[in-house]
Amino acid sequence: MKINVTSPKVVKELMDRYSIAPLKRYGQNFLIDGNIAGKIAAAAVPEGACALEIGPGLGALTARLADRAKAVAAYEIDAGLVRALKDTFSDAHNLTIFHQDFLKADLEKDLKTLFNDGDIYVAANLPYYITSPCIMNLVTARLNIKRITVMIQKEVAERICAAPGSRDYGAISAAVSFFAIPRMLFAVTPACFYPKPDVHSAVMTLEMKTHHTENEKDYLKTVKGLFAKRRKTVKSNLRQSFGLSMDEADAVLKKVGIDENARAEMLSVSDFIKISQELFDNSKIL
Ligand code: SAM
């Protein structure tokens, strides 16, 4: 790869050559700051590891990943960008481009042999319209994912990284924190993209915890149910979301040692786990 795909001039030339224009519906805001692309790749992927990229676009991050990683798998939904990428990276033999909607990909099938069961490091400048489903797909995937480093809308990154009791803490923070330890890395201004997005961005990393449990679906149902009406108490959400009677809801809270006036935004991952166990393992609901 001899061209600099973070140069605004080159981005425009590639768009002309392949008759493509940035598509809003695919969240296409291309990174035109090589320094940021380098910082993301360095934070995301150890030298010689296996890298998974979502939405390579014209290859701003892909180029840095292909330089560092032993093997790179990149999923791109847009046929025009896939044509451009295949030409730009024709000599990058460690790169496999999947022309596919990442949310519909069979990751286990695609990656098991490609990465030979090695540890996987995810790097992406995510399309912002599907940030949450992408992250949830990744953290719940039955793959050896070690770390996920993503550039996303700054507000969403703040929510994911928020601690219980803080203003930003919500269902997404509690859901993601079951699987991974989130950490904010750095902010990125709209001027670093073409076209400029309306929002500010941030790069964050999720260090995966080692476990996958049989009960993770129950945990996610519990978080969703208890945050269903954010302003209501946990007790009220227990009744509304899970059909418990007043006495049953009281009994659950008493058993797990949570105040009857508590709201979901005060609860830690271990509180949600305890409630989930009460609800599902101890058959409070069917
Ligand atoms: N990585 C490039 C960069 O940093 O310049 C492009 C980032 S752009 C914010 C998001 C990319 O994700 C676009 O290339 C877009 O076409 C692609 N994309 C959008 N939806 C996708 C999906 N469901 N599956 C795979 N790629 C998708």
Coordinates of C-alpha atoms and ligand atoms in Angstrom, one line a residue:
M1 CA 0.0 0.0 0.0
K2 CA 1.7 3.1 -1.2
I3 CA -1.0 5.7 -0.9
N4 CA -1.8 7.8 2.1
V5 CA -5.5 7.2 2.7
T6 CA -5.7 9.7 5.5
S7 CA -4.9 12.6 3.2
P8 CA -8.0 14.6 2.4
K9 CA -6.8 15.0 -1.2
V10 CA -6.3 11.2 -1.6
V11 CA -9.8 10.6 0.0
K12 CA -11.4 12.8 -2.6
E13 CA -9.4 11.3 -5.5
L14 CA -10.4 7.8 -4.4
M15 CA -14.0 8.8 -4.2
D16 CA -13.8 10.2 -7.8
R17 CA -12.0 7.2 -9.1
Y18 CA -14.5 4.7 -7.7
S19 CA -17.5 7.0 -8.2
I20 CA -18.4 6.9 -4.5
A21 CA -19.6 9.6 -2.1
P22 CA -19.8 9.4 1.7
L23 CA -23.1 7.7 2.6
K24 CA -24.9 9.1 5.7
R25 CA -27.0 5.9 6.0
Y26 CA -23.8 3.9 6.6
G27 CA -22.4 6.4 9.0
Q28 CA -19.5 7.2 6.7
N29 CA -17.1 9.8 8.2
F30 CA -13.6 9.0 7.1
L31 CA -10.7 9.6 9.4
I32 CA -8.3 12.1 7.8
D33 CA -5.8 12.3 10.6
G34 CA -3.0 9.8 10.3
N35 CA -1.8 10.6 13.8
I36 CA -5.1 9.5 15.4
A37 CA -5.3 6.4 13.2
G38 CA -1.8 5.4 14.4
K39 CA -2.7 6.1 18.1
I40 CA -5.9 3.9 17.8
A41 CA -4.0 1.0 16.1
A42 CA -1.2 1.2 18.7
A43 CA -3.7 1.2 21.6
A44 CA -5.8 -1.6 20.1
V45 CA -3.5 -4.3 18.8
P46 CA -0.2 -5.7 20.1
E47 CA 2.5 -6.3 17.4
G48 CA 2.0 -9.7 15.7
A49 CA -1.5 -10.3 17.1
C50 CA -4.8 -11.0 15.2
A51 CA -7.0 -7.9 14.5
L52 CA -10.6 -7.6 13.6
E53 CA -11.9 -4.3 12.1
I54 CA -15.5 -3.2 11.6
G55 CA -16.1 -0.7 8.8
P56 CA -12.6 -0.2 7.2
G57 CA -13.9 2.5 4.9
L58 CA -11.0 3.6 2.7
G59 CA -8.5 2.0 5.0
A60 CA -7.3 4.7 7.4
L61 CA -7.0 2.4 10.3
T62 CA -6.7 -0.8 8.2
A63 CA -3.3 0.4 6.9
R64 CA -1.9 0.7 10.5
L65 CA -3.5 -2.6 11.6
A66 CA -2.0 -4.5 8.6
D67 CA 1.4 -3.0 9.5
R68 CA 1.2 -4.3 13.1
A69 CA -0.9 -7.4 13.1
K70 CA -0.2 -11.0 12.0
A71 CA -3.6 -11.2 10.4
V72 CA -6.4 -8.7 9.9
A73 CA -10.1 -9.4 9.1
A74 CA -12.2 -6.4 8.1
Y75 CA -15.9 -6.3 7.5
E76 CA -17.3 -3.6 5.2
I77 CA -20.9 -3.3 4.1
D78 CA -20.4 -0.9 1.1
A79 CA -19.6 -2.5 -2.2
G80 CA -17.9 0.7 -3.6
L81 CA -15.5 0.9 -0.6
V82 CA -14.8 -2.8 -0.9
R83 CA -13.6 -2.3 -4.5
A84 CA -11.4 0.6 -3.4
L85 CA -10.0 -1.3 -0.5
K86 CA -9.2 -4.4 -2.6
D87 CA -7.1 -2.3 -5.0
T88 CA -5.5 -0.2 -2.3
F89 CA -4.5 -3.2 -0.3
S90 CA -3.8 -5.7 -3.1
D91 CA -0.3 -6.4 -1.7
A92 CA -1.4 -6.7 2.0
H93 CA -1.4 -10.5 2.2
N94 CA -2.3 -10.6 5.9
L95 CA -5.6 -8.7 5.2
T96 CA -8.9 -10.5 4.5
I97 CA -11.8 -8.2 3.5
F98 CA -15.3 -9.5 4.0
H99 CA -18.0 -7.6 2.0
Q100 CA -20.7 -8.0 4.6
D101 CA -22.9 -6.4 7.1
F102 CA -21.0 -7.0 10.3
L103 CA -24.2 -7.5 12.3
K104 CA -25.1 -10.4 10.1
A105 CA -21.7 -12.0 10.0
D106 CA -21.0 -15.5 11.3
L107 CA -17.9 -14.4 13.2
E108 CA -17.2 -17.8 14.7
K109 CA -17.2 -19.5 11.3
D110 CA -15.3 -16.7 9.6
L111 CA -12.6 -16.2 12.2
K112 CA -11.9 -19.5 13.8
T113 CA -9.7 -20.8 11.0
L114 CA -8.5 -17.4 9.8
F115 CA -7.1 -16.6 13.2
N116 CA -6.3 -20.2 14.1
D117 CA -8.0 -19.8 17.5
G118 CA -5.6 -17.0 18.5
D119 CA -6.4 -14.1 20.7
I120 CA -8.4 -11.4 18.9
Y121 CA -8.0 -7.6 19.2
V122 CA -10.8 -5.5 17.8
A123 CA -10.2 -2.0 16.4
A124 CA -12.8 0.2 14.7
N125 CA -14.0 3.7 13.9
L126 CA -17.5 2.4 14.3
P127 CA -20.5 3.5 12.2
Y128 CA -22.3 5.5 14.9
Y129 CA -25.8 4.4 14.0
I130 CA -25.0 0.8 15.1
T131 CA -22.6 1.4 18.0
S132 CA -24.6 -0.5 20.7
P133 CA -25.4 -3.6 18.6
C134 CA -21.8 -3.8 17.4
I135 CA -20.4 -3.6 20.9
M136 CA -23.0 -6.1 22.3
N137 CA -22.2 -8.5 19.4
L138 CA -18.5 -8.3 20.2
V139 CA -18.7 -8.7 24.0
T140 CA -21.1 -11.7 23.7
A141 CA -19.3 -13.4 20.8
R142 CA -17.9 -16.8 21.7
L143 CA -14.5 -15.9 20.4
N144 CA -11.1 -15.3 22.1
I145 CA -11.6 -11.5 22.0
K146 CA -9.1 -9.9 24.5
R147 CA -9.7 -6.2 23.9
I148 CA -12.0 -4.0 21.9
T149 CA -10.9 -0.5 21.0
V150 CA -13.4 1.7 19.3
M151 CA -14.0 5.3 18.3
I152 CA -17.6 6.2 18.9
Q153 CA -19.7 9.2 19.7
K154 CA -18.2 10.8 22.9
E155 CA -21.5 10.9 24.8
V156 CA -22.0 7.2 24.2
A157 CA -18.4 6.4 25.3
E158 CA -19.0 8.5 28.5
R159 CA -22.2 6.4 29.2
I160 CA -20.4 3.1 28.7
C161 CA -17.6 4.2 31.0
A162 CA -19.8 5.7 33.7
A163 CA -19.8 4.3 37.3
P164 CA -23.0 3.4 39.2
G165 CA -24.6 6.5 40.8
S166 CA -23.3 8.9 38.2
R167 CA -25.5 10.9 35.8
D168 CA -24.4 9.0 32.7
Y169 CA -24.8 5.4 34.2
G170 CA -27.4 3.4 32.4
A171 CA -28.4 0.1 30.9
I172 CA -25.5 0.1 28.4
S173 CA -22.9 0.7 31.2
A174 CA -24.3 -2.1 33.3
A175 CA -24.6 -4.4 30.3
V176 CA -21.1 -3.9 28.9
S177 CA -19.5 -3.9 32.4
F178 CA -20.6 -7.5 32.9
F179 CA -18.3 -8.6 30.1
A180 CA -15.5 -6.1 30.1
I181 CA -13.7 -3.3 31.9
P182 CA -14.3 0.0 30.0
R183 CA -11.8 2.8 29.9
M184 CA -11.8 6.1 28.1
L185 CA -8.7 6.8 26.1
F186 CA -8.9 10.2 24.3
A187 CA -11.3 12.6 22.6
V188 CA -11.3 13.3 18.8
T189 CA -12.7 16.5 17.3
P190 CA -15.0 16.6 14.2
A191 CA -12.2 18.3 12.2
C192 CA -10.4 14.9 12.1
F193 CA -13.0 13.4 9.7
Y194 CA -14.3 13.9 6.2
P195 CA -17.1 14.8 6.1
K196 CA -17.2 16.4 9.5
P197 CA -19.7 14.6 11.8
D198 CA -22.2 16.7 13.9
V199 CA -20.9 15.1 17.1
H200 CA -17.6 14.8 19.0
S201 CA -16.0 11.4 19.2
A202 CA -13.9 9.5 21.7
V203 CA -11.7 6.4 21.6
M204 CA -12.4 3.9 24.4
T205 CA -11.2 0.5 25.1
L206 CA -12.9 -2.6 26.6
E207 CA -10.6 -5.1 28.3
M208 CA -12.5 -8.3 28.2
K209 CA -13.1 -10.3 31.4
T210 CA -12.2 -13.9 30.9
H211 CA -15.5 -15.5 31.7
H212 CA -18.5 -16.3 29.5
T213 CA -21.3 -17.8 31.6
E214 CA -24.5 -19.6 30.8
N215 CA -26.4 -16.9 32.7
E216 CA -25.4 -13.9 30.6
K217 CA -28.8 -13.7 28.8
D218 CA -30.5 -13.6 32.2
Y219 CA -28.2 -10.9 33.3
L220 CA -29.0 -8.8 30.2
K221 CA -32.7 -9.4 30.7
T222 CA -32.4 -8.2 34.3
V223 CA -30.6 -5.0 33.3
K224 CA -33.1 -4.2 30.6
G225 CA -36.1 -4.9 32.9
L226 CA -34.7 -2.9 35.8
F227 CA -33.9 0.1 33.6
A228 CA -37.2 -0.1 31.7
K229 CA -38.6 2.9 33.7
R230 CA -35.4 4.7 34.7
R231 CA -37.2 7.1 37.2
K232 CA -39.0 4.3 39.0
T233 CA -37.6 2.2 41.8
V234 CA -36.1 -1.2 41.2
K235 CA -39.0 -2.6 43.1
S236 CA -41.5 -1.0 40.7
N237 CA -39.5 -2.2 37.7
L238 CA -39.3 -5.7 39.2
R239 CA -43.1 -5.8 39.3
Q240 CA -43.7 -4.2 35.9
S241 CA -41.0 -5.9 33.9
F242 CA -41.1 -9.4 35.5
G243 CA -44.7 -9.6 36.8
L244 CA -43.8 -10.0 40.4
S245 CA -46.3 -9.2 43.2
M246 CA -45.4 -6.6 45.8
D247 CA -44.4 -9.3 48.3
E248 CA -42.3 -11.2 45.7
A249 CA -40.5 -8.0 44.8
D250 CA -39.9 -7.2 48.5
A251 CA -38.6 -10.7 49.0
V252 CA -36.1 -10.5 46.1
L253 CA -34.7 -7.1 47.4
K254 CA -34.5 -8.3 51.0
K255 CA -32.6 -11.5 49.9
V256 CA -30.0 -9.5 47.9
G257 CA -29.7 -6.7 50.5
I258 CA -30.9 -3.8 48.3
D259 CA -33.0 -1.0 49.7
E260 CA -36.6 -1.0 48.5
N261 CA -36.3 2.6 47.3
A262 CA -33.1 2.0 45.2
R263 CA -33.2 2.9 41.5
A264 CA -31.3 0.9 38.8
E265 CA -28.8 3.7 38.3
M266 CA -27.4 3.0 41.8
L267 CA -26.8 -0.7 41.2
S268 CA -23.4 -2.3 40.5
V269 CA -22.7 -5.3 38.2
S270 CA -22.7 -7.5 41.3
D271 CA -26.1 -6.2 42.4
F272 CA -27.6 -7.0 39.0
I273 CA -26.0 -10.5 39.1
K274 CA -27.5 -11.2 42.5
I275 CA -31.0 -10.0 41.4
S276 CA -30.7 -12.0 38.2
Q277 CA -29.8 -15.1 40.1
E278 CA -32.8 -14.6 42.4
L279 CA -35.1 -14.0 39.4
F280 CA -34.0 -16.8 37.1
D281 CA -32.0 -19.4 39.0
N282 CA -34.4 -19.4 42.0
S283 CA -37.4 -19.6 39.6
K284 CA -39.1 -16.4 40.7
I285 CA -40.3 -16.1 37.1
L286 CA -40.7 -18.7 34.3
Ligands
SAM1 N1 -12.6 3.0 9.3 C1 -12.8 4.1 8.3 C2 -12.1 5.3 8.8 O1 -11.8 5.4 10.0 O2 -11.9 6.2 8.0 C3 -14.3 4.3 8.1 C4 -15.1 4.6 9.3 S1 -16.8 5.1 9.0 C5 -17.2 6.0 10.5 C6 -17.7 3.6 9.3 C7 -17.5 2.6 8.2 O3 -18.4 1.4 8.6 C8 -17.9 2.9 6.8 O4 -16.9 2.5 5.9 C9 -19.2 2.2 6.6 O5 -19.4 1.9 5.2 C10 -19.0 1.0 7.4 N2 -20.2 0.3 7.8 C11 -21.4 0.9 8.1 N3 -22.3 -0.1 8.5 C12 -21.7 -1.3 8.5 C13 -22.1 -2.6 8.8 N4 -23.3 -2.9 9.2 N5 -21.2 -3.6 8.6 C14 -19.9 -3.3 8.2 N6 -19.5 -2.1 7.9 C15 -20.4 -1.0 8.0

